[in-house]
Amino acid sequence: GTGPPVLELRGLRVSYGAIEALKGIDLVVEEGEVVTLLGANGAGKTTTLRAVSGLLRPREGEIRFRGARVDGVPPHEVVGLGIGHAPEGRRVFPGMTVRENLDMGAYRFRRTPREDLDRVLALFPVLAERRGQQAGTLSGGEQQMLAIGRALMGRPGLLLLDEPSMGLAPLIVTQIFDIVREINSQGTTVLLVEQNAAQALRLADRGYVLETGAIVMSAPAAELLHDPRVRAAYLGGT
Ligand code: ATP
C-alpha cells in the first residue's frame, strides 16, 4: 500500500519520574505486518505498548496511527480509533463471565456486534464452550485467549500483544502463535512484544530489539533469527 504506516513512533521518550524507560525510539509498523519487539526484562517493551495505548503519556516524540497523532489521546479514544491491546499478564475481569469480558471489549459499539462475537468464538472455540463461565476460573492459556479475544472485539486495525506466551506450556504457546498468525491473515496488523524470541521471529515479518530503552537492531525477522548477537542474547545461544 501507499498509505501512511499503521503505526509510527518518532523519538519516543517515556519516563517514570526520574527513570527514563524509553530514550527516544523510532519504530514503524506497516499495514498487514506482524512486527515483533524483542528485549530482556525491563528493556521497555511494555512501556512502548502502554504509550501507544494512551496509558502512558510520552515526555517527547510522536505516536502516529495511520498518519494521525495519537500521543496525548486518552485510552478509551485510542481503542475507538482501532488500536486493541491484550495486556501483559492477561488482565481479564475475573468475576465476569467469558461472554461479559468479550462484551467489554466491544463497548465502543452500542451493542456487541454478532459478527465480531462469532469471529472471536470461531478463532477460540474453547471460549465458546466456556462462554458462561467466570473468567477467573479459566486456565492460564484460556485467559490469554480471552484477553486476545476481548481486544479483537473492538475490531482493531492494530493489535498490540504483550507477551502472550508468558507462563504458558509449550503446546499452548504454539496454539496461541498459530491463532495470532490466523488473526493477521484475516487482515489485522500486529505489534507483538515477546521474550520468546524464537517463536516470535518465526511468526513476524520484521523485528526490533530494545535494550535499556533504546532500539539497538531492526531487520527482517529471518535476518534477526540468524544474527549471532540475537542468537547469543535472546535465543539461548543455539
Ligand atoms: P518486562 O518483560 O519485565 O515487562 P519490559 O521490557 O516490558 O520488561 P518495562 O516494563 O517497559 O520493560 O520497563 C522498562 C523500565 O521502566 C524498567 O527499568 C522498569 O523497571 C521501569 N518501570 C516500568 N514500570 C514502572 C513504574 N510503574 N514505575 C517505575 N518504573 C517503572
JSON list of N, CA and C in Angstrom, two decimals, residues 30-75:
[
{"chain": "A", "resi": 30, "resn": "GLU", "atom": "N", "xyz": [3.96, -1.38, 9.24]},
{"chain": "A", "resi": 30, "resn": "GLU", "atom": "CA", "xyz": [3.20, -1.16, 8.01]},
{"chain": "A", "resi": 30, "resn": "GLU", "atom": "C", "xyz": [1.95, -2.03, 8.00]},
{"chain": "A", "resi": 31, "resn": "GLU", "atom": "N", "xyz": [0.98, -1.59, 7.21]},
{"chain": "A", "resi": 31, "resn": "GLU", "atom": "CA", "xyz": [-0.28, -2.32, 7.06]},
{"chain": "A", "resi": 31, "resn": "GLU", "atom": "C", "xyz": [-0.02, -3.79, 6.74]},
{"chain": "A", "resi": 32, "resn": "GLY", "atom": "N", "xyz": [-0.68, -4.67, 7.49]},
{"chain": "A", "resi": 32, "resn": "GLY", "atom": "CA", "xyz": [-0.62, -6.09, 7.20]},
{"chain": "A", "resi": 32, "resn": "GLY", "atom": "C", "xyz": [0.54, -6.84, 7.83]},
{"chain": "A", "resi": 33, "resn": "GLU", "atom": "N", "xyz": [1.45, -6.10, 8.46]},
{"chain": "A", "resi": 33, "resn": "GLU", "atom": "CA", "xyz": [2.63, -6.76, 9.03]},
{"chain": "A", "resi": 33, "resn": "GLU", "atom": "C", "xyz": [2.36, -7.37, 10.40]},
{"chain": "A", "resi": 34, "resn": "VAL", "atom": "N", "xyz": [3.22, -8.34, 10.76]},
{"chain": "A", "resi": 34, "resn": "VAL", "atom": "CA", "xyz": [3.44, -8.70, 12.16]},
{"chain": "A", "resi": 34, "resn": "VAL", "atom": "C", "xyz": [4.85, -8.22, 12.47]},
{"chain": "A", "resi": 35, "resn": "VAL", "atom": "N", "xyz": [4.95, -7.31, 13.42]},
{"chain": "A", "resi": 35, "resn": "VAL", "atom": "CA", "xyz": [6.25, -6.80, 13.85]},
{"chain": "A", "resi": 35, "resn": "VAL", "atom": "C", "xyz": [6.45, -7.22, 15.29]},
{"chain": "A", "resi": 36, "resn": "THR", "atom": "N", "xyz": [7.63, -7.74, 15.61]},
{"chain": "A", "resi": 36, "resn": "THR", "atom": "CA", "xyz": [7.89, -8.13, 16.98]},
{"chain": "A", "resi": 36, "resn": "THR", "atom": "C", "xyz": [8.93, -7.21, 17.62]},
{"chain": "A", "resi": 37, "resn": "LEU", "atom": "N", "xyz": [8.70, -6.93, 18.89]},
{"chain": "A", "resi": 37, "resn": "LEU", "atom": "CA", "xyz": [9.60, -6.11, 19.67]},
{"chain": "A", "resi": 37, "resn": "LEU", "atom": "C", "xyz": [10.20, -7.01, 20.74]},
{"chain": "A", "resi": 38, "resn": "LEU", "atom": "N", "xyz": [11.51, -7.26, 20.59]},
{"chain": "A", "resi": 38, "resn": "LEU", "atom": "CA", "xyz": [12.20, -8.18, 21.49]},
{"chain": "A", "resi": 38, "resn": "LEU", "atom": "C", "xyz": [13.05, -7.39, 22.49]},
{"chain": "A", "resi": 39, "resn": "GLY", "atom": "N", "xyz": [13.34, -8.04, 23.60]},
{"chain": "A", "resi": 39, "resn": "GLY", "atom": "CA", "xyz": [14.22, -7.40, 24.58]},
{"chain": "A", "resi": 39, "resn": "GLY", "atom": "C", "xyz": [14.11, -8.10, 25.91]},
{"chain": "A", "resi": 40, "resn": "ALA", "atom": "N", "xyz": [15.12, -7.92, 26.73]},
{"chain": "A", "resi": 40, "resn": "ALA", "atom": "CA", "xyz": [15.16, -8.56, 28.04]},
{"chain": "A", "resi": 40, "resn": "ALA", "atom": "C", "xyz": [14.14, -7.90, 28.97]},
{"chain": "A", "resi": 41, "resn": "ASN", "atom": "N", "xyz": [13.98, -8.47, 30.14]},
{"chain": "A", "resi": 41, "resn": "ASN", "atom": "CA", "xyz": [13.18, -7.87, 31.20]},
{"chain": "A", "resi": 41, "resn": "ASN", "atom": "C", "xyz": [13.62, -6.45, 31.45]},
{"chain": "A", "resi": 42, "resn": "GLY", "atom": "N", "xyz": [12.63, -5.54, 31.48]},
{"chain": "A", "resi": 42, "resn": "GLY", "atom": "CA", "xyz": [12.96, -4.16, 31.83]},
{"chain": "A", "resi": 42, "resn": "GLY", "atom": "C", "xyz": [13.50, -3.33, 30.69]},
{"chain": "A", "resi": 43, "resn": "ALA", "atom": "N", "xyz": [13.52, -3.89, 29.47]},
{"chain": "A", "resi": 43, "resn": "ALA", "atom": "CA", "xyz": [14.07, -3.15, 28.32]},
{"chain": "A", "resi": 43, "resn": "ALA", "atom": "C", "xyz": [13.16, -1.98, 27.90]},
{"chain": "A", "resi": 44, "resn": "GLY", "atom": "N", "xyz": [11.87, -2.10, 28.22]},
{"chain": "A", "resi": 44, "resn": "GLY", "atom": "CA", "xyz": [10.93, -1.03, 27.86]},
{"chain": "A", "resi": 44, "resn": "GLY", "atom": "C", "xyz": [9.83, -1.47, 26.90]},
{"chain": "A", "resi": 45, "resn": "LYS", "atom": "N", "xyz": [9.66, -2.77, 26.72]},
{"chain": "A", "resi": 45, "resn": "LYS", "atom": "CA", "xyz": [8.68, -3.29, 25.76]},
{"chain": "A", "resi": 45, "resn": "LYS", "atom": "C", "xyz": [7.24, -2.95, 26.18]},
{"chain": "A", "resi": 46, "resn": "THR", "atom": "N", "xyz": [6.93, -3.26, 27.44]},
{"chain": "A", "resi": 46, "resn": "THR", "atom": "CA", "xyz": [5.58, -2.97, 27.94]},
{"chain": "A", "resi": 46, "resn": "THR", "atom": "C", "xyz": [5.31, -1.47, 27.93]},
{"chain": "A", "resi": 47, "resn": "THR", "atom": "N", "xyz": [6.31, -0.71, 28.28]},
{"chain": "A", "resi": 47, "resn": "THR", "atom": "CA", "xyz": [6.18, 0.75, 28.28]},
{"chain": "A", "resi": 47, "resn": "THR", "atom": "C", "xyz": [5.82, 1.25, 26.89]},
{"chain": "A", "resi": 48, "resn": "THR", "atom": "N", "xyz": [6.43, 0.67, 25.86]},
{"chain": "A", "resi": 48, "resn": "THR", "atom": "CA", "xyz": [6.14, 1.07, 24.49]},
{"chain": "A", "resi": 48, "resn": "THR", "atom": "C", "xyz": [4.66, 0.85, 24.17]},
{"chain": "A", "resi": 49, "resn": "LEU", "atom": "N", "xyz": [4.16, -0.35, 24.49]},
{"chain": "A", "resi": 49, "resn": "LEU", "atom": "CA", "xyz": [2.75, -0.65, 24.19]},
{"chain": "A", "resi": 49, "resn": "LEU", "atom": "C", "xyz": [1.81, 0.24, 24.99]},
{"chain": "A", "resi": 50, "resn": "ARG", "atom": "N", "xyz": [2.17, 0.49, 26.25]},
{"chain": "A", "resi": 50, "resn": "ARG", "atom": "CA", "xyz": [1.30, 1.33, 27.09]},
{"chain": "A", "resi": 50, "resn": "ARG", "atom": "C", "xyz": [1.27, 2.78, 26.61]},
{"chain": "A", "resi": 51, "resn": "ALA", "atom": "N", "xyz": [2.37, 3.22, 26.02]},
{"chain": "A", "resi": 51, "resn": "ALA", "atom": "CA", "xyz": [2.37, 4.57, 25.45]},
{"chain": "A", "resi": 51, "resn": "ALA", "atom": "C", "xyz": [1.47, 4.63, 24.21]},
{"chain": "A", "resi": 52, "resn": "VAL", "atom": "N", "xyz": [1.55, 3.59, 23.37]},
{"chain": "A", "resi": 52, "resn": "VAL", "atom": "CA", "xyz": [0.72, 3.57, 22.16]},
{"chain": "A", "resi": 52, "resn": "VAL", "atom": "C", "xyz": [-0.77, 3.56, 22.54]},
{"chain": "A", "resi": 53, "resn": "SER", "atom": "N", "xyz": [-1.10, 2.82, 23.59]},
{"chain": "A", "resi": 53, "resn": "SER", "atom": "CA", "xyz": [-2.49, 2.72, 24.04]},
{"chain": "A", "resi": 53, "resn": "SER", "atom": "C", "xyz": [-3.00, 3.96, 24.76]},
{"chain": "A", "resi": 54, "resn": "GLY", "atom": "N", "xyz": [-2.13, 4.90, 25.03]},
{"chain": "A", "resi": 54, "resn": "GLY", "atom": "CA", "xyz": [-2.56, 6.10, 25.74]},
{"chain": "A", "resi": 54, "resn": "GLY", "atom": "C", "xyz": [-2.54, 5.95, 27.25]},
{"chain": "A", "resi": 55, "resn": "LEU", "atom": "N", "xyz": [-2.01, 4.81, 27.73]},
{"chain": "A", "resi": 55, "resn": "LEU", "atom": "CA", "xyz": [-1.96, 4.58, 29.18]},
{"chain": "A", "resi": 55, "resn": "LEU", "atom": "C", "xyz": [-0.80, 5.33, 29.82]},
{"chain": "A", "resi": 56, "resn": "LEU", "atom": "N", "xyz": [0.20, 5.67, 29.01]},
{"chain": "A", "resi": 56, "resn": "LEU", "atom": "CA", "xyz": [1.33, 6.48, 29.49]},
{"chain": "A", "resi": 56, "resn": "LEU", "atom": "C", "xyz": [1.49, 7.64, 28.53]},
{"chain": "A", "resi": 57, "resn": "ARG", "atom": "N", "xyz": [1.79, 8.80, 29.07]},
{"chain": "A", "resi": 57, "resn": "ARG", "atom": "CA", "xyz": [1.95, 9.97, 28.23]},
{"chain": "A", "resi": 57, "resn": "ARG", "atom": "C", "xyz": [3.44, 10.18, 27.95]},
{"chain": "A", "resi": 58, "resn": "PRO", "atom": "N", "xyz": [3.83, 10.23, 26.68]},
{"chain": "A", "resi": 58, "resn": "PRO", "atom": "CA", "xyz": [5.25, 10.42, 26.37]},
{"chain": "A", "resi": 58, "resn": "PRO", "atom": "C", "xyz": [5.75, 11.79, 26.85]},
{"chain": "A", "resi": 59, "resn": "ARG", "atom": "N", "xyz": [7.00, 11.79, 27.21]},
{"chain": "A", "resi": 59, "resn": "ARG", "atom": "CA", "xyz": [7.64, 13.05, 27.58]},
{"chain": "A", "resi": 59, "resn": "ARG", "atom": "C", "xyz": [8.00, 13.84, 26.32]},
{"chain": "A", "resi": 60, "resn": "GLU", "atom": "N", "xyz": [8.33, 13.10, 25.27]},
{"chain": "A", "resi": 60, "resn": "GLU", "atom": "CA", "xyz": [8.71, 13.72, 24.00]},
{"chain": "A", "resi": 60, "resn": "GLU", "atom": "C", "xyz": [8.42, 12.73, 22.89]},
{"chain": "A", "resi": 61, "resn": "GLY", "atom": "N", "xyz": [8.36, 13.25, 21.65]},
{"chain": "A", "resi": 61, "resn": "GLY", "atom": "CA", "xyz": [8.22, 12.37, 20.50]},
{"chain": "A", "resi": 61, "resn": "GLY", "atom": "C", "xyz": [6.78, 12.25, 20.03]},
{"chain": "A", "resi": 62, "resn": "GLU", "atom": "N", "xyz": [6.62, 11.48, 18.96]},
{"chain": "A", "resi": 62, "resn": "GLU", "atom": "CA", "xyz": [5.32, 11.36, 18.30]},
{"chain": "A", "resi": 62, "resn": "GLU", "atom": "C", "xyz": [4.89, 9.91, 18.18]},
{"chain": "A", "resi": 63, "resn": "ILE", "atom": "N", "xyz": [3.59, 9.71, 18.31]},
{"chain": "A", "resi": 63, "resn": "ILE", "atom": "CA", "xyz": [2.97, 8.42, 18.00]},
{"chain": "A", "resi": 63, "resn": "ILE", "atom": "C", "xyz": [1.90, 8.70, 16.97]},
{"chain": "A", "resi": 64, "resn": "ARG", "atom": "N", "xyz": [2.02, 8.06, 15.81]},
{"chain": "A", "resi": 64, "resn": "ARG", "atom": "CA", "xyz": [1.00, 8.24, 14.76]},
{"chain": "A", "resi": 64, "resn": "ARG", "atom": "C", "xyz": [0.34, 6.91, 14.44]},
{"chain": "A", "resi": 65, "resn": "PHE", "atom": "N", "xyz": [-0.98, 6.94, 14.34]},
{"chain": "A", "resi": 65, "resn": "PHE", "atom": "CA", "xyz": [-1.76, 5.78, 13.90]},
{"chain": "A", "resi": 65, "resn": "PHE", "atom": "C", "xyz": [-2.38, 6.16, 12.57]},
{"chain": "A", "resi": 66, "resn": "ARG", "atom": "N", "xyz": [-1.99, 5.46, 11.51]},
{"chain": "A", "resi": 66, "resn": "ARG", "atom": "CA", "xyz": [-2.45, 5.79, 10.15]},
{"chain": "A", "resi": 66, "resn": "ARG", "atom": "C", "xyz": [-2.29, 7.27, 9.85]},
{"chain": "A", "resi": 67, "resn": "GLY", "atom": "N", "xyz": [-1.15, 7.81, 10.30]},
{"chain": "A", "resi": 67, "resn": "GLY", "atom": "CA", "xyz": [-0.80, 9.18, 9.96]},
{"chain": "A", "resi": 67, "resn": "GLY", "atom": "C", "xyz": [-1.25, 10.23, 10.97]},
{"chain": "A", "resi": 68, "resn": "ALA", "atom": "N", "xyz": [-2.21, 9.88, 11.83]},
{"chain": "A", "resi": 68, "resn": "ALA", "atom": "CA", "xyz": [-2.76, 10.89, 12.76]},
{"chain": "A", "resi": 68, "resn": "ALA", "atom": "C", "xyz": [-2.10, 10.76, 14.14]},
{"chain": "A", "resi": 69, "resn": "ARG", "atom": "N", "xyz": [-1.76, 11.89, 14.73]},
{"chain": "A", "resi": 69, "resn": "ARG", "atom": "CA", "xyz": [-1.15, 11.87, 16.06]},
{"chain": "A", "resi": 69, "resn": "ARG", "atom": "C", "xyz": [-2.11, 11.28, 17.08]},
{"chain": "A", "resi": 70, "resn": "VAL", "atom": "N", "xyz": [-1.62, 10.34, 17.88]},
{"chain": "A", "resi": 70, "resn": "VAL", "atom": "CA", "xyz": [-2.45, 9.78, 18.95]},
{"chain": "A", "resi": 70, "resn": "VAL", "atom": "C", "xyz": [-1.81, 9.93, 20.32]},
{"chain": "A", "resi": 71, "resn": "ASP", "atom": "N", "xyz": [-0.56, 10.47, 20.37]},
{"chain": "A", "resi": 71, "resn": "ASP", "atom": "CA", "xyz": [0.02, 10.70, 21.69]},
{"chain": "A", "resi": 71, "resn": "ASP", "atom": "C", "xyz": [-0.80, 11.80, 22.37]},
{"chain": "A", "resi": 72, "resn": "GLY", "atom": "N", "xyz": [-1.14, 11.57, 23.62]},
{"chain": "A", "resi": 72, "resn": "GLY", "atom": "CA", "xyz": [-1.99, 12.52, 24.35]},
{"chain": "A", "resi": 72, "resn": "GLY", "atom": "C", "xyz": [-3.47, 12.21, 24.23]},
{"chain": "A", "resi": 73, "resn": "VAL", "atom": "N", "xyz": [-3.83, 11.26, 23.37]},
{"chain": "A", "resi": 73, "resn": "VAL", "atom": "CA", "xyz": [-5.24, 10.85, 23.24]},
{"chain": "A", "resi": 73, "resn": "VAL", "atom": "C", "xyz": [-5.53, 9.85, 24.37]},
{"chain": "A", "resi": 74, "resn": "PRO", "atom": "N", "xyz": [-6.64, 10.02, 25.11]},
{"chain": "A", "resi": 74, "resn": "PRO", "atom": "CA", "xyz": [-6.93, 9.11, 26.22]},
{"chain": "A", "resi": 74, "resn": "PRO", "atom": "C", "xyz": [-7.22, 7.67, 25.74]},
{"chain": "A", "resi": 75, "resn": "PRO", "atom": "N", "xyz": [-6.93, 6.69, 26.61]},
{"chain": "A", "resi": 75, "resn": "PRO", "atom": "CA", "xyz": [-7.00, 5.28, 26.22]},
{"chain": "A", "resi": 75, "resn": "PRO", "atom": "C", "xyz": [-8.33, 4.86, 25.58]}
]
